[in-house]
Amino acid sequence: MVGLVLEYALVEWLTIASVLAYFIYRYSISTFNYWKDRGIPYLEPTPGFGNTRRMFFKISFAEQFKLFYDEFDGKPYCGVFQFRSPVLVVRDPDMIKLVMVKDFPYFQDRRVSFNEKKEPLSAHLLNLRGSQWRGLRAKLTPTFTSGKMKMMSNLMNECAEDLKTYLEGPASRNEVLEVKEIMAKFTTDIIGSCAFGLKCNSMKDPDSAFRSMGRMVVEPSINNVLRRLLALLVPKLGIRVLPWEVTQFFMSAVKETIMYREQHKVVRNDFMQLLIQLKNQGKVHDDDDNETGEFKKLTNGMNGVNSVDNIVFTDSRLASQAFIFFLAGFETSSTTLSFCLYELAVNPDIQKKLRGEIDAALRKSGGHITYDAVQNIGYLGKVIDETLRKHPPASNITRVVTQPYVIPGTNAELDKGVKVVIPVYALHHDPHYYPEPERFDPERFSSEAKSSRPHFTYLPFGEGPRNCIGMRFGLLQTKVGLAVLLSNFEFSVSEKTKQPLELDPKSFITSAKGGIWLKISPRSTP
């Protein structure tokens, strides 16, 4: 009798499990006709995973979308699925222009969900949508003009001198170092100085508060990856992406800095001072109408641009902007610097030529690394451009359809909420635009070479109204870093240097697996 009851119970549970599994299966594939119904070429998805089965922990985001891109050579776009969600991968430069500029109002948001009350630092420019984003962007644009960058260049130079001093010892011993960590300390010190007015001393103190907080946020740990994935894929769960101690640290740092400056009437030429202007005056003095006017021109007629005075800059909102300035500034620039040093080590002739141009510029400026000096080193700009071409920190640009959109020349309508991905890494490695894409060649960015390529095939900072607002700052600190490094040291490969580099599948930005190890030596010529 007992055996019969157990048998019936087992059958009942198996039936329930089978029915549940069936409905889960049907739900997981219920969207899989999306691209077929619209006549858009697509990859056949796998139930449960879509086309992203290899993306998590096996292959980087950059390489996964390059596989999608390469699969549809000659097509302007293709359809794939992240789990069950349809994603349009845009390949054609003209279509990219529609998404990023011409039809921008249909694609103005990123697919990011956040809860400002639960995670106060999340209400920054990168995450905000619609009129909130447009209003804040209009307010913040004057803080990143070339005039403001020139104002901060002296602070960068102080950090560059600290970097030089830090490396003199290891260089004298011809040590092999992991350069990404060193560059992260350097850019952390710059951001700490330029954004918060604080001396971080990351070079002398490896456990400095700002460096520890930065490491905690960007470290490609399993915990960080899973938290970000769940927040992205299941936003209704309300998962907090940032560790709470990071939120507390930045909230306190900004609040205390503002309070101290206002009480003691301290004024500095840094980003924090500009945020204080926003808080107290509602705007930042615009010292370059040409640069800020471009944003107004691109967003002319869009709802919300003219209602920016309604924004209230609370301490929390100010902390959010300072946080994303810190996070984006130190991580992307340190990545670019480390990849650039790797390419210069692998290509010593290019390193020698760049060093010669830096030397010539410094002789003209009396040996000082000034704003004008680094901006006028043409070959330095080409080397950085080629580094960003081959190793773009943001491997993909994501937008979301904000209102139903019919793809021009077709009857295919994209529904509101559908994700659109522009595969930057894939574009930058397309031999149609960049012959022998794995070869490092700064002359790809001569005036003649650039004019021969279609626009929207080089996108390290994005394009259009939602391009990277901190582009000038990132480029300037990269130029200052390379100027001080190459004018004092030489970099070469060692037995620990991986060739070719592997991309880290756990990192959300383009990053080398296992780090970048190079030998550093004093200059062989004065």
XYZ file of C-alpha atoms in Angstrom:
526
model
C 0.000 0.000 0.000
C 2.782 2.417 0.953
C 4.608 1.542 -2.240
C 1.480 2.298 -4.284
C 1.084 5.714 -2.618
C 4.720 6.546 -3.275
C 4.332 5.458 -6.883
C 1.301 7.713 -7.374
C 3.131 10.627 -5.662
C 6.143 10.137 -7.900
C 3.964 10.105 -11.016
C 2.177 13.244 -9.829
C 5.441 15.103 -9.179
C 6.882 14.002 -12.513
C 3.723 15.219 -14.247
C 3.931 18.611 -12.520
C 7.639 18.891 -13.340
C 6.994 17.950 -16.960
C 4.200 20.501 -17.331
C 6.325 23.186 -15.657
C 9.294 22.358 -17.879
C 7.058 22.509 -20.942
C 5.732 25.970 -20.079
C 9.253 27.234 -19.301
C 10.420 25.854 -22.631
C 7.496 27.438 -24.515
C 8.142 30.762 -22.767
C 11.849 30.655 -23.610
C 11.169 30.185 -27.347
C 8.019 32.307 -27.616
C 9.951 35.232 -29.153
C 12.078 33.195 -31.545
C 9.978 34.130 -34.619
C 10.572 37.839 -34.023
C 13.181 38.370 -36.744
C 11.678 35.816 -39.123
C 8.311 37.604 -39.018
C 10.025 40.856 -40.005
C 12.109 39.423 -42.816
C 15.375 40.243 -41.071
C 18.259 37.742 -41.424
C 19.012 36.094 -38.118
C 20.897 33.323 -36.364
C 18.890 30.305 -35.287
C 18.673 30.502 -31.487
C 19.018 27.744 -28.890
C 16.146 27.292 -26.386
C 17.057 28.807 -23.043
C 20.145 30.652 -24.276
C 19.275 32.268 -27.578
C 22.576 32.987 -29.333
C 24.570 33.923 -26.223
C 25.476 30.530 -24.797
C 29.218 31.115 -25.211
C 29.160 34.696 -23.977
C 29.287 34.035 -20.274
C 32.751 33.066 -18.974
C 33.819 31.409 -22.280
C 34.189 34.287 -24.722
C 34.279 38.065 -24.321
C 31.416 40.343 -25.329
C 33.707 41.864 -27.977
C 34.457 38.524 -29.609
C 30.892 37.209 -29.349
C 29.431 40.138 -31.265
C 32.282 39.952 -33.766
C 31.136 36.383 -34.512
C 27.604 37.700 -35.123
C 29.008 40.509 -37.277
C 31.200 38.213 -39.386
C 28.365 35.725 -39.924
C 26.391 38.293 -41.927
C 29.078 39.850 -44.117
C 27.454 42.149 -46.669
C 24.195 42.555 -44.709
C 23.321 45.936 -43.151
C 22.055 44.313 -39.949
C 21.100 40.980 -38.454
C 18.951 39.617 -35.654
C 20.163 37.592 -32.660
C 18.733 36.684 -29.261
C 20.111 37.262 -25.781
C 18.297 34.453 -24.007
C 14.773 35.146 -25.347
C 15.192 38.873 -26.025
C 15.567 39.944 -29.681
C 18.624 42.111 -30.399
C 19.310 43.935 -33.659
C 23.029 43.990 -34.517
C 23.724 46.927 -36.845
C 26.616 46.476 -39.306
C 26.196 49.133 -41.985
C 27.698 52.619 -41.380
C 24.658 54.344 -42.909
C 22.322 52.431 -40.600
C 24.587 53.250 -37.660
C 24.251 56.929 -38.566
C 20.460 56.599 -38.438
C 20.609 55.061 -34.955
C 23.169 57.442 -33.487
C 22.327 60.742 -35.165
C 19.633 61.120 -37.818
C 16.883 59.120 -36.094
C 18.356 59.504 -32.610
C 14.991 60.262 -30.892
C 13.943 56.653 -31.628
C 17.117 55.271 -30.011
C 18.033 57.802 -27.358
C 18.151 55.506 -24.312
C 20.454 52.785 -23.073
C 18.881 49.598 -21.780
C 19.620 50.264 -18.149
C 17.193 50.008 -15.268
C 18.043 51.573 -11.932
C 16.490 52.442 -8.596
C 17.845 55.743 -7.299
C 16.430 55.213 -3.800
C 17.980 51.777 -3.442
C 21.232 52.658 -5.236
C 21.824 56.432 -4.969
C 24.897 56.492 -7.207
C 22.980 55.023 -10.134
C 21.298 58.290 -11.194
C 24.212 59.410 -13.325
C 24.423 60.574 -16.926
C 25.180 57.098 -18.274
C 21.955 55.623 -16.863
C 19.396 58.407 -17.148
C 16.775 58.307 -19.898
C 14.651 60.655 -21.979
C 14.183 64.218 -20.786
C 16.125 63.554 -17.564
C 19.188 62.551 -19.564
C 18.824 65.414 -22.054
C 18.467 67.995 -19.303
C 21.456 66.743 -17.333
C 23.606 66.373 -20.449
C 22.875 69.973 -21.415
C 23.916 71.076 -17.918
C 27.112 69.003 -17.816
C 28.353 69.631 -21.372
C 30.056 72.972 -20.481
C 32.118 71.164 -17.802
C 34.033 69.197 -20.456
C 35.037 71.887 -22.939
C 38.670 72.172 -24.057
C 38.986 75.285 -21.902
C 38.008 73.340 -18.772
C 40.429 70.544 -19.730
C 43.274 73.020 -20.074
C 42.373 74.297 -16.617
C 42.850 70.793 -15.150
C 46.038 69.894 -17.042
C 48.350 71.119 -14.261
C 46.702 68.689 -11.841
C 47.366 65.875 -14.320
C 51.006 66.890 -14.604
C 51.488 66.583 -10.844
C 50.206 62.999 -11.012
C 52.468 62.330 -14.007
C 55.503 63.386 -11.959
C 54.435 60.977 -9.201
C 54.213 58.210 -11.825
C 57.716 59.019 -13.060
C 59.133 58.894 -9.532
C 57.331 55.616 -8.811
C 58.780 53.899 -11.891
C 62.387 55.086 -11.591
C 63.311 52.306 -9.156
C 61.820 49.358 -11.107
C 63.205 50.797 -14.369
C 66.732 50.973 -12.984
C 66.477 47.232 -12.309
C 64.866 46.425 -15.690
C 61.904 44.881 -13.897
C 58.953 43.156 -15.582
C 55.727 44.771 -14.378
C 51.985 44.339 -14.889
C 51.290 47.711 -16.461
C 47.472 47.749 -16.190
C 47.607 47.956 -12.393
C 50.201 50.744 -12.523
C 48.169 52.702 -15.064
C 45.073 52.213 -12.905
C 46.920 53.801 -9.966
C 48.000 56.696 -12.176
C 44.515 57.407 -13.544
C 42.994 56.940 -10.069
C 45.290 59.681 -8.785
C 44.322 61.954 -11.697
C 40.595 61.442 -11.156
C 40.948 61.857 -7.403
C 42.761 65.132 -7.958
C 40.651 66.487 -10.840
C 37.248 65.296 -9.629
C 37.493 65.418 -5.836
C 40.463 67.689 -5.181
C 42.112 64.963 -3.141
C 45.647 63.549 -3.163
C 45.022 59.802 -3.465
C 48.679 58.678 -3.346
C 47.855 55.381 -5.052
C 51.494 55.002 -6.104
C 52.771 55.127 -2.541
C 49.773 53.497 -0.896
C 48.466 50.419 -2.790
C 45.544 50.269 -0.370
C 44.468 53.887 -0.802
C 40.725 54.334 -0.380
C 40.032 55.480 -3.941
C 42.069 52.663 -5.499
C 40.369 50.092 -3.266
C 36.923 51.394 -4.200
C 37.764 51.393 -7.903
C 39.098 47.849 -7.705
C 35.977 46.714 -5.865
C 33.727 48.037 -8.655
C 35.586 46.892 -11.774
C 37.222 43.658 -10.616
C 35.964 40.929 -13.015
C 35.000 38.559 -10.205
C 32.257 35.952 -10.510
C 30.227 37.878 -7.940
C 30.476 41.158 -9.867
C 29.652 39.504 -13.184
C 26.592 37.654 -11.856
C 25.289 40.753 -10.085
C 25.537 42.852 -13.234
C 24.006 40.166 -15.415
C 21.022 39.691 -13.111
C 20.496 43.456 -12.858
C 20.608 43.697 -16.663
C 18.488 40.655 -17.512
C 15.982 40.758 -14.638
C 15.748 44.443 -13.637
C 12.532 43.866 -11.655
C 14.539 42.008 -9.023
C 16.016 45.351 -7.976
C 19.487 43.903 -7.405
C 22.027 46.409 -6.116
C 24.979 46.391 -8.519
C 27.428 48.407 -6.413
C 28.726 47.140 -3.071
C 27.156 49.247 -0.334
C 30.555 50.358 1.035
C 31.333 51.905 -2.377
C 28.093 53.902 -2.267
C 28.784 55.098 1.275
C 32.354 56.081 0.406
C 31.487 58.235 -2.602
C 28.436 59.798 -0.986
C 30.532 60.820 2.022
C 33.505 61.984 -0.060
C 31.377 64.311 -2.190
C 29.265 65.636 0.677
C 32.286 66.354 2.879
C 34.262 67.969 0.048
C 31.392 70.282 -0.886
C 30.747 71.196 2.745
C 34.430 71.950 3.413
C 34.816 74.114 0.310
C 31.658 76.091 0.937
C 32.467 76.683 4.609
C 36.087 77.690 3.970
C 35.462 79.386 0.620
C 37.947 77.072 -1.128
C 38.007 77.301 -4.941
C 39.919 74.832 -7.150
C 40.193 74.289 -10.895
C 38.596 70.842 -10.882
C 35.417 68.951 -11.712
C 34.088 69.195 -8.144
C 34.192 72.983 -8.339
C 32.096 72.821 -11.497
C 29.568 70.573 -9.737
C 29.367 73.103 -6.897
C 28.614 75.770 -9.505
C 25.790 73.602 -10.823
C 24.397 73.161 -7.340
C 24.528 76.834 -6.350
C 24.023 78.636 -9.678
C 22.160 76.039 -11.725
C 24.698 76.172 -14.551
C 28.382 76.142 -15.455
C 29.948 79.071 -17.286
C 30.205 78.097 -20.950
C 33.667 79.025 -22.239
C 33.293 77.464 -25.684
C 30.041 78.038 -27.533
C 31.201 75.943 -30.498
C 31.530 72.752 -28.440
C 28.394 73.037 -26.330
C 26.464 74.417 -29.267
C 26.960 71.148 -31.140
C 24.919 69.261 -28.531
C 22.150 71.866 -28.693
C 22.117 71.602 -32.488
C 21.852 67.799 -32.452
C 19.030 67.801 -29.900
C 17.164 70.816 -31.257
C 13.424 70.274 -31.062
C 13.599 67.274 -28.725
C 11.320 67.408 -25.716
C 13.060 68.176 -22.454
C 16.143 70.000 -23.721
C 14.740 73.407 -22.903
C 13.417 72.430 -19.455
C 16.813 71.831 -17.837
C 16.256 74.431 -15.141
C 13.875 72.014 -13.412
C 16.783 69.749 -12.387
C 17.592 69.856 -8.675
C 21.219 69.037 -7.888
C 21.051 67.290 -4.537
C 24.174 65.914 -2.844
C 23.119 62.461 -4.090
C 22.820 63.609 -7.712
C 26.174 65.391 -7.514
C 27.773 62.276 -6.009
C 26.356 60.191 -8.871
C 28.035 62.399 -11.482
C 31.343 62.445 -9.594
C 31.194 58.662 -9.243
C 30.664 57.954 -12.939
C 33.346 60.519 -13.797
C 35.723 58.585 -11.527
C 34.695 55.135 -12.727
C 34.693 55.849 -16.470
C 37.786 58.035 -16.315
C 40.160 55.749 -14.474
C 39.133 52.383 -15.924
C 38.886 53.216 -19.629
C 42.008 55.402 -19.658
C 44.114 52.903 -17.707
C 42.997 50.194 -20.142
C 43.910 52.359 -23.134
C 47.308 53.258 -21.662
C 48.190 49.633 -20.919
C 47.135 48.409 -24.378
C 49.065 51.287 -25.948
C 52.248 50.420 -24.027
C 51.836 46.807 -25.129
C 51.610 47.797 -28.798
C 54.611 50.101 -28.465
C 56.616 47.303 -26.831
C 55.681 44.879 -29.603
C 56.458 47.554 -32.237
C 59.718 49.200 -31.056
C 60.108 51.245 -34.260
C 56.777 52.951 -33.579
C 57.820 53.506 -29.955
C 61.087 55.102 -31.096
C 59.326 57.392 -33.568
C 56.759 58.504 -30.987
C 59.461 59.170 -28.400
C 61.275 61.364 -30.902
C 58.132 63.424 -31.553
C 57.496 63.788 -27.808
C 61.093 64.922 -27.286
C 60.756 67.536 -30.035
C 57.542 68.898 -28.513
C 59.040 69.067 -25.019
C 62.093 70.955 -26.303
C 59.759 73.615 -27.680
C 57.903 73.865 -24.343
C 61.046 74.162 -22.235
C 60.858 70.543 -21.078
C 57.382 70.940 -19.595
C 54.437 68.663 -20.445
C 51.920 71.404 -21.142
C 48.393 71.164 -22.492
C 49.370 72.769 -25.798
C 52.495 70.621 -26.127
C 50.714 67.257 -25.961
C 47.809 68.453 -28.089
C 50.192 69.390 -30.897
C 52.009 66.040 -31.102
C 50.276 64.675 -34.197
C 51.815 61.208 -34.068
C 50.789 60.827 -30.417
C 47.173 61.317 -31.463
C 47.547 58.731 -34.220
C 49.044 56.152 -31.846
C 46.207 56.609 -29.354
C 43.592 56.475 -32.125
C 45.039 53.217 -33.420
C 45.105 51.787 -29.890
C 41.436 52.656 -29.481
C 40.753 51.156 -32.890
C 42.338 47.839 -32.079
C 41.370 47.741 -28.381
C 38.216 49.856 -27.853
C 37.344 49.813 -24.109
C 33.615 49.804 -24.930
C 33.426 46.870 -27.345
C 29.714 47.376 -28.081
C 27.362 50.351 -27.950
C 23.834 49.575 -26.829
C 20.674 51.536 -27.523
C 17.027 50.707 -26.965
C 14.096 51.516 -29.239
C 12.083 54.210 -27.423
C 9.167 54.286 -29.879
C 8.140 51.944 -32.739
C 10.567 52.357 -35.631
C 10.258 51.187 -39.247
C 13.640 50.414 -40.786
C 13.934 52.645 -43.890
C 13.376 50.835 -47.177
C 11.578 47.927 -45.484
C 8.299 47.093 -43.783
C 10.124 45.780 -40.698
C 8.967 47.587 -37.578
C 11.034 47.405 -34.387
C 8.920 47.394 -31.233
C 9.519 49.737 -28.337
C 11.975 48.150 -25.930
C 13.944 46.138 -28.499
C 17.706 46.377 -27.952
C 20.021 47.588 -30.709
C 23.754 46.824 -30.559
C 26.485 48.521 -32.575
C 29.474 46.135 -32.467
C 32.364 48.598 -32.186
C 35.098 45.982 -31.782
C 33.846 44.123 -34.855
C 33.692 47.301 -36.953
C 37.231 48.210 -35.879
C 38.465 44.774 -36.981
C 36.631 44.672 -40.307
C 39.229 44.274 -43.100
C 36.935 46.177 -45.479
C 37.654 49.316 -43.449
C 40.991 48.403 -41.849
C 43.116 46.046 -43.992
C 45.127 43.592 -41.869
C 43.156 44.637 -38.795
C 45.459 42.883 -36.302
C 48.441 44.940 -37.478
C 49.120 48.045 -35.375
C 49.495 50.959 -37.786
C 49.057 54.565 -36.555
C 49.099 55.822 -40.150
C 45.546 54.510 -40.504
C 44.701 57.836 -38.861
C 46.478 60.178 -41.225
C 44.167 62.775 -42.747
C 44.184 60.955 -46.085
C 43.419 57.542 -44.602
C 40.580 58.875 -42.453
C 38.959 60.681 -45.363
C 38.984 57.471 -47.432
C 36.922 55.510 -44.875
C 33.165 55.726 -44.377
C 32.084 57.740 -41.373
C 30.747 55.732 -38.411
C 33.341 52.974 -38.769
C 35.452 54.347 -35.891
C 33.454 54.653 -32.685
C 35.605 54.408 -29.516
C 33.612 57.247 -27.928
C 30.322 56.727 -29.739
C 28.758 59.388 -31.933
C 25.882 61.835 -31.871
C 24.189 63.440 -28.857
C 24.922 60.461 -26.595
C 28.621 60.198 -27.315
C 31.121 60.058 -24.442
C 30.974 63.407 -22.663
C 34.388 62.817 -21.064
C 36.222 62.122 -24.330
C 38.512 65.156 -24.083
C 39.415 64.394 -20.497
C 40.189 60.743 -21.272
C 42.351 61.617 -24.263
C 44.215 64.322 -22.367
C 45.184 62.129 -19.415
C 46.246 59.398 -21.839
C 48.460 61.858 -23.736
C 49.984 63.226 -20.538
C 50.662 59.686 -19.291
C 52.357 58.581 -22.518
C 54.397 61.790 -22.698
C 55.920 61.306 -19.251
C 56.404 57.556 -19.728
C 58.107 57.656 -23.128
C 60.234 60.699 -22.363
C 61.757 58.842 -19.412
C 61.479 55.079 -20.012
C 61.499 52.332 -22.621
C 59.069 49.403 -22.719
C 59.777 45.991 -24.210
C 58.300 42.498 -24.240
C 59.471 39.820 -21.830
C 59.022 36.103 -21.285
C 55.840 36.936 -19.346
C 54.296 38.960 -22.186
C 51.459 37.091 -23.892
C 51.491 37.342 -27.682
C 48.831 37.626 -28.908
C 46.806 38.891 -25.986
C 43.639 37.085 -24.906
C 40.511 39.015 -23.959
C 39.069 38.429 -20.509
C 35.561 36.914 -20.863
C 34.582 38.068 -17.360
C 35.251 41.746 -18.013
C 32.513 44.066 -19.265
C 35.090 46.285 -20.955
C 37.841 45.138 -23.318
C 40.552 43.814 -21.017
C 43.539 41.475 -21.338
C 43.218 38.117 -19.592
C 46.023 37.711 -17.080
C 47.106 41.346 -17.424
C 49.787 42.951 -19.600
C 53.361 42.246 -18.494
C 56.182 44.391 -19.918
C 59.814 45.102 -19.107
C 60.534 48.713 -18.179
C 64.005 50.215 -18.545
C 65.628 53.665 -18.413
C 65.991 55.410 -21.753
C 68.957 54.160 -23.753
C 69.412 57.650 -25.233
C 69.135 60.946 -23.322
